[in-house]
Amino acid sequence: MKKLKVRVPATTANLGAGFDTFGLALTLYNEFEVEEYDGVVIETYPKNPFLEKPENNLFVQVLKYACEKRGKTFHGAKVKQTTNIPVARGLGSSATAIVAGILVSSAVSKTELTDERFFEIAYRFEPHPDNLLPAWKGGFITALVDEGRTYYQKLEFPTEIKAVVVVPDFELSTEKARSVLPESIPLKDGIFNLQRASLFIAALTSRNFELLKVAMDDRFHQPYRKKLIPGFDDVVASAIESGAAGASLSGAGPTVLALATENFDGIGRAMVEAFNKNGISARYHVLEVDRSGAQLQILE
Ligand code: HSE
């Protein structure tokens, strides 16, 4: 095989109370086309000179590391990278590069990709299974890491729910968004989130979507992170007023996620307007849940 293409979905992590636990894959994709080559050549769509430098390109870094980890010398690659997922917005853009790099290296070396191999490489670049797993496997996933081992389960996600994601026009790195979190939280906040994360799963399995509004509230991260996101409370309130079942920060932010069964464009427009009133421009996407995860295609 000489030429491969991988398509990896965006992800929205946390979904409110499920901080560092829940993740959902969405139908917005980054694509990586790779050809055997001596040396590294990167083309980006849309054009991004920063990402065309191999040392800045996470996909190339992961591919190189994964090949070397398998005892192979990395001679280079010709890469065409199409980025549709906004960067540093809480939609798992980095996870797509990590998953794609691992999948390509595994296909090229014809090695079976076990969970152990996947995480051994992936965690070197990003420690969040709530992004990595849905990007790889698709769907809705609950995950945890215990003594170095990752335990997870993919759960059915109701087909009638769509995700309205509203992406403000500024970046927020996960590092910065984690730096504002406290070291410890009071027991009452632990109980608050435990109850809501459990209710979230119950709302999905029973299809009682009215529960999502309260179930997507959170005291672990949103109260701290919202200080970095002008208008966050107004955006969430506007989603609910326009008929969303529930709303939360998407991953580490600054994107805001609404889950809804109707009035998708109305919800998106209202959320954009709420950001605008707080001096922030934003755009919205109405997305479905991606259920198949990363897809690798052999082109030649
Ligand atoms: N659960 C992680 C966080 C996701 O919220 O920081 C990071 O992408």
PDB file of C-alpha atoms and ligand atoms in Angstrom:
ATOM      1  CA  MET A   1       0.000   0.000   0.000  1.00  0.00           C
ATOM      2  CA  LYS A   2       1.376   3.333  -1.118  1.00  0.00           C
ATOM      3  CA  LYS A   3      -1.375   5.849  -0.557  1.00  0.00           C
ATOM      4  CA  LEU A   4      -3.869   5.967   2.309  1.00  0.00           C
ATOM      5  CA  LYS A   5      -6.601   8.300   3.434  1.00  0.00           C
ATOM      6  CA  VAL A   6      -8.000   8.595   6.951  1.00  0.00           C
ATOM      7  CA  ARG A   7     -11.064  10.564   7.938  1.00  0.00           C
ATOM      8  CA  VAL A   8     -11.536  11.246  11.666  1.00  0.00           C
ATOM      9  CA  PRO A   9     -14.596  12.813  13.325  1.00  0.00           C
ATOM     10  CA  ALA A  10     -14.747  15.784  15.668  1.00  0.00           C
ATOM     11  CA  THR A  11     -15.606  15.058  19.276  1.00  0.00           C
ATOM     12  CA  THR A  12     -17.362  16.872  22.071  1.00  0.00           C
ATOM     13  CA  ALA A  13     -16.173  15.796  25.510  1.00  0.00           C
ATOM     14  CA  ASN A  14     -17.685  16.065  29.006  1.00  0.00           C
ATOM     15  CA  LEU A  15     -21.290  16.908  27.976  1.00  0.00           C
ATOM     16  CA  GLY A  16     -21.655  18.813  31.239  1.00  0.00           C
ATOM     17  CA  ALA A  17     -21.282  16.678  34.361  1.00  0.00           C
ATOM     18  CA  GLY A  18     -19.292  13.880  32.691  1.00  0.00           C
ATOM     19  CA  PHE A  19     -16.008  15.761  33.041  1.00  0.00           C
ATOM     20  CA  ASP A  20     -13.054  13.718  31.699  1.00  0.00           C
ATOM     21  CA  THR A  21     -15.498  10.815  31.249  1.00  0.00           C
ATOM     22  CA  PHE A  22     -18.064  11.221  28.446  1.00  0.00           C
ATOM     23  CA  GLY A  23     -17.279  11.860  24.779  1.00  0.00           C
ATOM     24  CA  LEU A  24     -19.384  11.963  21.619  1.00  0.00           C
ATOM     25  CA  ALA A  25     -18.249  11.819  17.970  1.00  0.00           C
ATOM     26  CA  LEU A  26     -19.805  14.326  15.555  1.00  0.00           C
ATOM     27  CA  THR A  27     -20.207  14.495  11.775  1.00  0.00           C
ATOM     28  CA  LEU A  28     -17.505  17.068  11.097  1.00  0.00           C
ATOM     29  CA  TYR A  29     -14.222  15.583   9.827  1.00  0.00           C
ATOM     30  CA  ASN A  30     -10.521  16.160   9.362  1.00  0.00           C
ATOM     31  CA  GLU A  31      -8.867  14.208   6.545  1.00  0.00           C
ATOM     32  CA  PHE A  32      -5.295  13.026   6.183  1.00  0.00           C
ATOM     33  CA  GLU A  33      -4.062  11.628   2.868  1.00  0.00           C
ATOM     34  CA  VAL A  34      -0.616  10.027   3.076  1.00  0.00           C
ATOM     35  CA  GLU A  35       1.790   8.743   0.459  1.00  0.00           C
ATOM     36  CA  GLU A  36       5.147   7.013   0.893  1.00  0.00           C
ATOM     37  CA  TYR A  37       7.910   9.548   0.301  1.00  0.00           C
ATOM     38  CA  ASP A  38      11.532  10.257   1.144  1.00  0.00           C
ATOM     39  CA  GLY A  39      11.379  13.366   3.304  1.00  0.00           C
ATOM     40  CA  VAL A  40       8.315  15.157   4.653  1.00  0.00           C
ATOM     41  CA  VAL A  41       6.086  17.319   2.454  1.00  0.00           C
ATOM     42  CA  ILE A  42       2.845  18.691   3.880  1.00  0.00           C
ATOM     43  CA  GLU A  43       0.034  20.421   1.985  1.00  0.00           C
ATOM     44  CA  THR A  44      -2.789  21.922   4.028  1.00  0.00           C
ATOM     45  CA  TYR A  45      -6.385  22.767   3.094  1.00  0.00           C
ATOM     46  CA  PRO A  46      -7.263  25.482   3.952  1.00  0.00           C
ATOM     47  CA  LYS A  47      -3.682  26.693   3.676  1.00  0.00           C
ATOM     48  CA  ASN A  48      -1.920  26.855   7.048  1.00  0.00           C
ATOM     49  CA  PRO A  49       1.844  27.560   6.784  1.00  0.00           C
ATOM     50  CA  PHE A  50       2.357  26.714  10.483  1.00  0.00           C
ATOM     51  CA  LEU A  51       1.014  23.171  10.028  1.00  0.00           C
ATOM     52  CA  GLU A  52       3.122  22.656   6.903  1.00  0.00           C
ATOM     53  CA  LYS A  53       6.273  22.592   9.053  1.00  0.00           C
ATOM     54  CA  PRO A  54       6.829  18.953  10.117  1.00  0.00           C
ATOM     55  CA  GLU A  55       7.870  19.968  13.643  1.00  0.00           C
ATOM     56  CA  ASN A  56       4.494  21.704  14.170  1.00  0.00           C
ATOM     57  CA  ASN A  57       2.396  19.020  12.549  1.00  0.00           C
ATOM     58  CA  LEU A  58       0.898  16.705  15.157  1.00  0.00           C
ATOM     59  CA  PHE A  59      -0.145  14.078  12.582  1.00  0.00           C
ATOM     60  CA  VAL A  60       3.436  13.784  11.285  1.00  0.00           C
ATOM     61  CA  GLN A  61       4.845  13.741  14.823  1.00  0.00           C
ATOM     62  CA  VAL A  62       2.493  10.928  15.835  1.00  0.00           C
ATOM     63  CA  LEU A  63       3.152   8.952  12.638  1.00  0.00           C
ATOM     64  CA  LYS A  64       6.917   9.231  13.164  1.00  0.00           C
ATOM     65  CA  TYR A  65       6.697   8.253  16.827  1.00  0.00           C
ATOM     66  CA  ALA A  66       4.330   5.346  16.116  1.00  0.00           C
ATOM     67  CA  CYS A  67       6.585   3.979  13.341  1.00  0.00           C
ATOM     68  CA  GLU A  68       9.681   4.227  15.523  1.00  0.00           C
ATOM     69  CA  LYS A  69       7.834   2.590  18.427  1.00  0.00           C
ATOM     70  CA  ARG A  70       7.260  -0.382  16.113  1.00  0.00           C
ATOM     71  CA  GLY A  71      10.977  -0.544  15.337  1.00  0.00           C
ATOM     72  CA  LYS A  72      10.668   0.987  11.851  1.00  0.00           C
ATOM     73  CA  THR A  73      12.649   3.937  10.576  1.00  0.00           C
ATOM     74  CA  PHE A  74      10.409   6.790   9.460  1.00  0.00           C
ATOM     75  CA  HIS A  75      11.694   7.910   6.046  1.00  0.00           C
ATOM     76  CA  GLY A  76       9.045  10.546   5.463  1.00  0.00           C
ATOM     77  CA  ALA A  77       5.627  11.022   3.899  1.00  0.00           C
ATOM     78  CA  LYS A  78       3.740  13.248   1.530  1.00  0.00           C
ATOM     79  CA  VAL A  79       0.703  14.480   3.473  1.00  0.00           C
ATOM     80  CA  LYS A  80      -2.432  16.302   2.349  1.00  0.00           C
ATOM     81  CA  GLN A  81      -4.265  17.509   5.436  1.00  0.00           C
ATOM     82  CA  THR A  82      -7.788  18.893   5.236  1.00  0.00           C
ATOM     83  CA  THR A  83      -8.880  20.635   8.422  1.00  0.00           C
ATOM     84  CA  ASN A  84     -12.614  21.201   8.795  1.00  0.00           C
ATOM     85  CA  ILE A  85     -12.657  21.066  12.594  1.00  0.00           C
ATOM     86  CA  PRO A  86     -11.845  24.426  14.183  1.00  0.00           C
ATOM     87  CA  VAL A  87      -8.571  24.298  16.139  1.00  0.00           C
ATOM     88  CA  ALA A  88      -8.349  24.911  19.922  1.00  0.00           C
ATOM     89  CA  ARG A  89     -12.120  25.225  20.261  1.00  0.00           C
ATOM     90  CA  GLY A  90     -13.017  22.107  22.298  1.00  0.00           C
ATOM     91  CA  LEU A  91     -13.967  19.930  19.315  1.00  0.00           C
ATOM     92  CA  GLY A  92     -11.120  17.408  19.452  1.00  0.00           C
ATOM     93  CA  SER A  93      -9.072  18.682  16.526  1.00  0.00           C
ATOM     94  CA  SER A  94      -5.785  17.367  18.042  1.00  0.00           C
ATOM     95  CA  ALA A  95      -7.355  13.975  18.727  1.00  0.00           C
ATOM     96  CA  THR A  96      -8.058  13.594  14.986  1.00  0.00           C
ATOM     97  CA  ALA A  97      -4.349  14.014  14.169  1.00  0.00           C
ATOM     98  CA  ILE A  98      -3.352  11.526  16.882  1.00  0.00           C
ATOM     99  CA  VAL A  99      -5.896   8.903  15.841  1.00  0.00           C
ATOM    100  CA  ALA A 100      -5.007   9.320  12.145  1.00  0.00           C
ATOM    101  CA  GLY A 101      -1.261   9.011  12.828  1.00  0.00           C
ATOM    102  CA  ILE A 102      -1.752   5.806  14.814  1.00  0.00           C
ATOM    103  CA  LEU A 103      -4.121   4.248  12.253  1.00  0.00           C
ATOM    104  CA  VAL A 104      -1.790   4.989   9.327  1.00  0.00           C
ATOM    105  CA  SER A 105       1.275   3.603  11.123  1.00  0.00           C
ATOM    106  CA  SER A 106      -0.624   0.480  12.048  1.00  0.00           C
ATOM    107  CA  ALA A 107      -1.873  -0.041   8.468  1.00  0.00           C
ATOM    108  CA  VAL A 108       1.564   0.562   6.959  1.00  0.00           C
ATOM    109  CA  SER A 109       3.278  -1.823   9.356  1.00  0.00           C
ATOM    110  CA  LYS A 110       0.378  -4.314   9.013  1.00  0.00           C
ATOM    111  CA  THR A 111       0.113  -4.628  12.793  1.00  0.00           C
ATOM    112  CA  GLU A 112      -3.188  -5.230  14.516  1.00  0.00           C
ATOM    113  CA  LEU A 113      -4.210  -2.149  16.468  1.00  0.00           C
ATOM    114  CA  THR A 114      -4.989  -3.302  20.003  1.00  0.00           C
ATOM    115  CA  ASP A 115      -6.270  -0.936  22.683  1.00  0.00           C
ATOM    116  CA  GLU A 116      -2.961  -1.303  24.478  1.00  0.00           C
ATOM    117  CA  ARG A 117      -0.951  -0.237  21.397  1.00  0.00           C
ATOM    118  CA  PHE A 118      -3.336   2.604  20.669  1.00  0.00           C
ATOM    119  CA  PHE A 119      -3.184   4.137  24.147  1.00  0.00           C
ATOM    120  CA  GLU A 120       0.537   3.578  24.544  1.00  0.00           C
ATOM    121  CA  ILE A 121       1.072   5.983  21.635  1.00  0.00           C
ATOM    122  CA  ALA A 122      -1.969   8.238  22.029  1.00  0.00           C
ATOM    123  CA  TYR A 123      -1.361   9.134  25.696  1.00  0.00           C
ATOM    124  CA  ARG A 124       2.099  10.366  24.880  1.00  0.00           C
ATOM    125  CA  PHE A 125       0.432  13.197  22.963  1.00  0.00           C
ATOM    126  CA  GLU A 126      -2.880  13.730  24.778  1.00  0.00           C
ATOM    127  CA  PRO A 127      -4.131  12.180  28.013  1.00  0.00           C
ATOM    128  CA  HIS A 128      -7.887  12.422  27.324  1.00  0.00           C
ATOM    129  CA  PRO A 129      -9.702   9.185  26.408  1.00  0.00           C
ATOM    130  CA  ASP A 130     -12.986  11.157  26.311  1.00  0.00           C
ATOM    131  CA  ASN A 131     -11.713  12.742  23.066  1.00  0.00           C
ATOM    132  CA  LEU A 132      -9.481   9.981  21.713  1.00  0.00           C
ATOM    133  CA  LEU A 133     -11.990   7.154  21.975  1.00  0.00           C
ATOM    134  CA  PRO A 134     -14.971   8.681  20.172  1.00  0.00           C
ATOM    135  CA  ALA A 135     -12.585  10.009  17.486  1.00  0.00           C
ATOM    136  CA  TRP A 136     -11.342   6.434  16.981  1.00  0.00           C
ATOM    137  CA  LYS A 137     -14.491   4.374  17.560  1.00  0.00           C
ATOM    138  CA  GLY A 138     -17.314   6.866  16.946  1.00  0.00           C
ATOM    139  CA  GLY A 139     -20.539   7.225  18.939  1.00  0.00           C
ATOM    140  CA  PHE A 140     -21.009   8.006  22.609  1.00  0.00           C
ATOM    141  CA  ILE A 141     -18.380   6.633  24.965  1.00  0.00           C
ATOM    142  CA  THR A 142     -17.833   6.636  28.707  1.00  0.00           C
ATOM    143  CA  ALA A 143     -14.223   6.047  29.752  1.00  0.00           C
ATOM    144  CA  LEU A 144     -11.782   5.994  32.635  1.00  0.00           C
ATOM    145  CA  VAL A 145      -8.117   5.203  33.208  1.00  0.00           C
ATOM    146  CA  ASP A 146      -7.202   3.081  36.215  1.00  0.00           C
ATOM    147  CA  GLU A 147      -3.602   2.166  37.013  1.00  0.00           C
ATOM    148  CA  GLY A 148      -2.589   2.826  33.428  1.00  0.00           C
ATOM    149  CA  ARG A 149      -5.361   0.755  31.875  1.00  0.00           C
ATOM    150  CA  THR A 150      -8.255   2.356  29.974  1.00  0.00           C
ATOM    151  CA  TYR A 151     -11.743   0.986  30.559  1.00  0.00           C
ATOM    152  CA  TYR A 152     -14.534   2.169  28.305  1.00  0.00           C
ATOM    153  CA  GLN A 153     -17.895   1.358  26.855  1.00  0.00           C
ATOM    154  CA  LYS A 154     -19.652   2.657  23.768  1.00  0.00           C
ATOM    155  CA  LEU A 155     -23.337   3.288  24.458  1.00  0.00           C
ATOM    156  CA  GLU A 156     -26.281   3.730  22.154  1.00  0.00           C
ATOM    157  CA  PHE A 157     -27.054   7.386  21.501  1.00  0.00           C
ATOM    158  CA  PRO A 158     -30.624   8.278  20.487  1.00  0.00           C
ATOM    159  CA  THR A 159     -30.856   8.959  16.746  1.00  0.00           C
ATOM    160  CA  GLU A 160     -33.388  11.768  17.219  1.00  0.00           C
ATOM    161  CA  ILE A 161     -30.841  13.961  19.027  1.00  0.00           C
ATOM    162  CA  LYS A 162     -28.628  16.325  17.039  1.00  0.00           C
ATOM    163  CA  ALA A 163     -25.780  18.474  18.288  1.00  0.00           C
ATOM    164  CA  VAL A 164     -25.803  22.206  17.687  1.00  0.00           C
ATOM    165  CA  VAL A 165     -22.248  23.431  18.244  1.00  0.00           C
ATOM    166  CA  VAL A 166     -21.581  27.138  18.435  1.00  0.00           C
ATOM    167  CA  VAL A 167     -17.957  28.030  17.802  1.00  0.00           C
ATOM    168  CA  PRO A 168     -16.821  31.463  19.004  1.00  0.00           C
ATOM    169  CA  ASP A 169     -14.185  33.312  17.074  1.00  0.00           C
ATOM    170  CA  PHE A 170     -11.324  32.874  19.569  1.00  0.00           C
ATOM    171  CA  GLU A 171      -9.059  30.007  20.579  1.00  0.00           C
ATOM    172  CA  LEU A 172      -8.697  28.515  24.055  1.00  0.00           C
ATOM    173  CA  SER A 173      -6.024  25.910  24.652  1.00  0.00           C
ATOM    174  CA  THR A 174      -6.900  22.893  26.782  1.00  0.00           C
ATOM    175  CA  GLU A 175      -3.822  23.718  28.853  1.00  0.00           C
ATOM    176  CA  LYS A 176      -5.176  27.178  29.705  1.00  0.00           C
ATOM    177  CA  ALA A 177      -8.692  25.825  30.303  1.00  0.00           C
ATOM    178  CA  ARG A 178      -7.298  23.227  32.733  1.00  0.00           C
ATOM    179  CA  SER A 179      -5.043  25.715  34.515  1.00  0.00           C
ATOM    180  CA  VAL A 180      -8.090  27.523  35.980  1.00  0.00           C
ATOM    181  CA  LEU A 181      -9.506  24.363  37.602  1.00  0.00           C
ATOM    182  CA  PRO A 182      -9.164  23.870  41.365  1.00  0.00           C
ATOM    183  CA  GLU A 183      -6.999  21.079  42.827  1.00  0.00           C
ATOM    184  CA  SER A 184      -9.926  19.694  44.831  1.00  0.00           C
ATOM    185  CA  ILE A 185     -13.681  20.121  44.952  1.00  0.00           C
ATOM    186  CA  PRO A 186     -16.126  20.012  47.904  1.00  0.00           C
ATOM    187  CA  LEU A 187     -18.029  16.777  48.539  1.00  0.00           C
ATOM    188  CA  LYS A 188     -21.337  18.503  47.716  1.00  0.00           C
ATOM    189  CA  ASP A 189     -20.028  19.348  44.242  1.00  0.00           C
ATOM    190  CA  GLY A 190     -18.891  15.743  43.788  1.00  0.00           C
ATOM    191  CA  ILE A 191     -22.390  14.591  44.645  1.00  0.00           C
ATOM    192  CA  PHE A 192     -23.878  17.251  42.343  1.00  0.00           C
ATOM    193  CA  ASN A 193     -21.921  15.893  39.354  1.00  0.00           C
ATOM    194  CA  LEU A 194     -22.324  12.209  40.216  1.00  0.00           C
ATOM    195  CA  GLN A 195     -26.100  12.662  40.281  1.00  0.00           C
ATOM    196  CA  ARG A 196     -26.163  14.553  37.006  1.00  0.00           C
ATOM    197  CA  ALA A 197     -23.795  12.269  35.091  1.00  0.00           C
ATOM    198  CA  SER A 198     -25.918   9.288  36.161  1.00  0.00           C
ATOM    199  CA  LEU A 199     -29.108  11.106  35.193  1.00  0.00           C
ATOM    200  CA  PHE A 200     -27.591  11.929  31.785  1.00  0.00           C
ATOM    201  CA  ILE A 201     -27.146   8.221  31.009  1.00  0.00           C
ATOM    202  CA  ALA A 202     -30.640   7.498  32.366  1.00  0.00           C
ATOM    203  CA  ALA A 203     -32.127  10.275  30.198  1.00  0.00           C
ATOM    204  CA  LEU A 204     -30.542   8.767  27.081  1.00  0.00           C
ATOM    205  CA  THR A 205     -31.440   5.143  27.800  1.00  0.00           C
ATOM    206  CA  SER A 206     -35.034   5.974  28.780  1.00  0.00           C
ATOM    207  CA  ARG A 207     -35.305   8.613  25.994  1.00  0.00           C
ATOM    208  CA  ASN A 208     -36.597  11.056  28.605  1.00  0.00           C
ATOM    209  CA  PHE A 209     -34.884  14.079  27.077  1.00  0.00           C
ATOM    210  CA  GLU A 210     -36.543  16.556  29.451  1.00  0.00           C
ATOM    211  CA  LEU A 211     -34.000  15.395  32.029  1.00  0.00           C
ATOM    212  CA  LEU A 212     -31.073  16.611  29.915  1.00  0.00           C
ATOM    213  CA  LYS A 213     -31.390  20.251  30.969  1.00  0.00           C
ATOM    214  CA  VAL A 214     -30.597  19.517  34.615  1.00  0.00           C
ATOM    215  CA  ALA A 215     -28.365  16.539  33.760  1.00  0.00           C
ATOM    216  CA  MET A 216     -25.964  18.691  31.698  1.00  0.00           C
ATOM    217  CA  ASP A 217     -25.231  21.078  34.555  1.00  0.00           C
ATOM    218  CA  ASP A 218     -21.813  20.831  36.172  1.00  0.00           C
ATOM    219  CA  ARG A 219     -19.719  22.060  39.082  1.00  0.00           C
ATOM    220  CA  PHE A 220     -16.348  20.502  38.227  1.00  0.00           C
ATOM    221  CA  HIS A 221     -15.196  22.666  35.354  1.00  0.00           C
ATOM    222  CA  GLN A 222     -17.778  24.980  33.788  1.00  0.00           C
ATOM    223  CA  PRO A 223     -18.038  27.434  36.721  1.00  0.00           C
ATOM    224  CA  TYR A 224     -14.262  28.024  36.426  1.00  0.00           C
ATOM    225  CA  ARG A 225     -13.893  27.899  32.675  1.00  0.00           C
ATOM    226  CA  LYS A 226     -16.811  30.190  31.935  1.00  0.00           C
ATOM    227  CA  LYS A 227     -14.728  33.128  33.183  1.00  0.00           C
ATOM    228  CA  LEU A 228     -12.654  32.609  30.034  1.00  0.00           C
ATOM    229  CA  ILE A 229     -15.744  32.580  27.784  1.00  0.00           C
ATOM    230  CA  PRO A 230     -17.642  35.884  27.594  1.00  0.00           C
ATOM    231  CA  GLY A 231     -21.407  35.305  27.582  1.00  0.00           C
ATOM    232  CA  PHE A 232     -21.268  31.561  28.382  1.00  0.00           C
ATOM    233  CA  ASP A 233     -24.347  31.641  30.687  1.00  0.00           C
ATOM    234  CA  ASP A 234     -26.313  33.735  28.147  1.00  0.00           C
ATOM    235  CA  VAL A 235     -25.444  31.298  25.338  1.00  0.00           C
ATOM    236  CA  VAL A 236     -26.585  28.278  27.387  1.00  0.00           C
ATOM    237  CA  ALA A 237     -29.785  30.111  28.437  1.00  0.00           C
ATOM    238  CA  SER A 238     -30.549  31.077  24.817  1.00  0.00           C
ATOM    239  CA  ALA A 239     -30.181  27.439  23.732  1.00  0.00           C
ATOM    240  CA  ILE A 240     -32.694  26.280  26.355  1.00  0.00           C
ATOM    241  CA  GLU A 241     -35.109  29.151  25.589  1.00  0.00           C
ATOM    242  CA  SER A 242     -35.022  28.152  21.910  1.00  0.00           C
ATOM    243  CA  GLY A 243     -35.975  24.574  22.664  1.00  0.00           C
ATOM    244  CA  ALA A 244     -32.676  22.708  23.251  1.00  0.00           C
ATOM    245  CA  ALA A 245     -32.992  19.780  25.634  1.00  0.00           C
ATOM    246  CA  GLY A 246     -29.695  20.654  27.317  1.00  0.00           C
ATOM    247  CA  ALA A 247     -26.475  22.601  26.804  1.00  0.00           C
ATOM    248  CA  SER A 248     -22.915  22.584  28.095  1.00  0.00           C
ATOM    249  CA  LEU A 249     -19.364  23.551  27.277  1.00  0.00           C
ATOM    250  CA  SER A 250     -17.892  21.386  24.489  1.00  0.00           C
ATOM    251  CA  GLY A 251     -14.732  19.752  25.861  1.00  0.00           C
ATOM    252  CA  ALA A 252     -12.433  22.377  27.331  1.00  0.00           C
ATOM    253  CA  GLY A 253     -14.286  25.100  25.363  1.00  0.00           C
ATOM    254  CA  PRO A 254     -14.791  27.733  24.139  1.00  0.00           C
ATOM    255  CA  THR A 255     -17.390  26.027  21.864  1.00  0.00           C
ATOM    256  CA  VAL A 256     -20.827  25.574  23.424  1.00  0.00           C
ATOM    257  CA  LEU A 257     -22.818  22.409  22.703  1.00  0.00           C
ATOM    258  CA  ALA A 258     -26.612  22.090  22.690  1.00  0.00           C
ATOM    259  CA  LEU A 259     -28.403  18.751  22.337  1.00  0.00           C
ATOM    260  CA  ALA A 260     -31.788  19.025  20.688  1.00  0.00           C
ATOM    261  CA  THR A 261     -34.530  17.125  18.878  1.00  0.00           C
ATOM    262  CA  GLU A 262     -36.067  20.127  17.052  1.00  0.00           C
ATOM    263  CA  ASN A 263     -35.549  23.757  15.945  1.00  0.00           C
ATOM    264  CA  PHE A 264     -31.832  23.133  15.299  1.00  0.00           C
ATOM    265  CA  ASP A 265     -31.180  26.247  13.198  1.00  0.00           C
ATOM    266  CA  GLY A 266     -33.272  28.423  15.525  1.00  0.00           C
ATOM    267  CA  ILE A 267     -31.161  27.222  18.460  1.00  0.00           C
ATOM    268  CA  GLY A 268     -27.921  27.832  16.558  1.00  0.00           C
ATOM    269  CA  ARG A 269     -28.968  31.349  15.554  1.00  0.00           C
ATOM    270  CA  ALA A 270     -30.072  32.242  19.111  1.00  0.00           C
ATOM    271  CA  MET A 271     -26.767  31.006  20.558  1.00  0.00           C
ATOM    272  CA  VAL A 272     -24.732  32.952  17.988  1.00  0.00           C
ATOM    273  CA  GLU A 273     -26.766  36.062  18.807  1.00  0.00           C
ATOM    274  CA  ALA A 274     -26.099  35.584  22.540  1.00  0.00           C
ATOM    275  CA  PHE A 275     -22.359  35.441  21.834  1.00  0.00           C
ATOM    276  CA  ASN A 276     -22.688  38.537  19.594  1.00  0.00           C
ATOM    277  CA  LYS A 277     -24.404  40.478  22.413  1.00  0.00           C
ATOM    278  CA  ASN A 278     -21.305  39.761  24.500  1.00  0.00           C
ATOM    279  CA  GLY A 279     -19.034  41.143  21.788  1.00  0.00           C
ATOM    280  CA  ILE A 280     -17.975  37.763  20.381  1.00  0.00           C
ATOM    281  CA  SER A 281     -18.553  36.646  16.811  1.00  0.00           C
ATOM    282  CA  ALA A 282     -19.451  32.988  16.401  1.00  0.00           C
ATOM    283  CA  ARG A 283     -20.849  30.481  13.929  1.00  0.00           C
ATOM    284  CA  TYR A 284     -22.919  27.384  14.432  1.00  0.00           C
ATOM    285  CA  HIS A 285     -23.021  23.890  12.937  1.00  0.00           C
ATOM    286  CA  VAL A 286     -25.889  21.420  13.196  1.00  0.00           C
ATOM    287  CA  LEU A 287     -24.280  17.977  13.423  1.00  0.00           C
ATOM    288  CA  GLU A 288     -25.380  14.388  13.763  1.00  0.00           C
ATOM    289  CA  VAL A 289     -23.647  11.821  15.905  1.00  0.00           C
ATOM    290  CA  ASP A 290     -20.925   9.985  13.968  1.00  0.00           C
ATOM    291  CA  ARG A 291     -21.397   6.317  14.759  1.00  0.00           C
ATOM    292  CA  SER A 292     -18.489   4.704  12.883  1.00  0.00           C
ATOM    293  CA  GLY A 293     -15.423   6.654  14.020  1.00  0.00           C
ATOM    294  CA  ALA A 294     -12.181   6.942  12.080  1.00  0.00           C
ATOM    295  CA  GLN A 295     -12.251   5.454   8.574  1.00  0.00           C
ATOM    296  CA  LEU A 296      -9.107   4.351   6.748  1.00  0.00           C
ATOM    297  CA  GLN A 297      -9.166   3.876   3.006  1.00  0.00           C
ATOM    298  CA  ILE A 298      -6.391   2.383   0.883  1.00  0.00           C
ATOM    299  CA  LEU A 299      -6.163   4.483  -2.295  1.00  0.00           C
ATOM    300  CA  GLU A 300      -3.201   2.751  -4.007  1.00  0.00           C
TER     301      GLU A 300
HETATM  302  N1  HSE B   1     -12.096  16.354  29.318  1.00  0.00           N
HETATM  303  C1  HSE B   1     -11.068  17.207  28.816  1.00  0.00           C
HETATM  304  C2  HSE B   1     -11.215  18.588  29.410  1.00  0.00           C
HETATM  305  C3  HSE B   1     -11.168  17.271  27.334  1.00  0.00           C
HETATM  306  O1  HSE B   1     -12.352  19.045  29.557  1.00  0.00           O
HETATM  307  O2  HSE B   1     -10.220  19.218  29.753  1.00  0.00           O
HETATM  308  C4  HSE B   1     -10.019  18.040  26.747  1.00  0.00           C
HETATM  309  O3  HSE B   1     -10.125  18.101  25.378  1.00  0.00           O
END
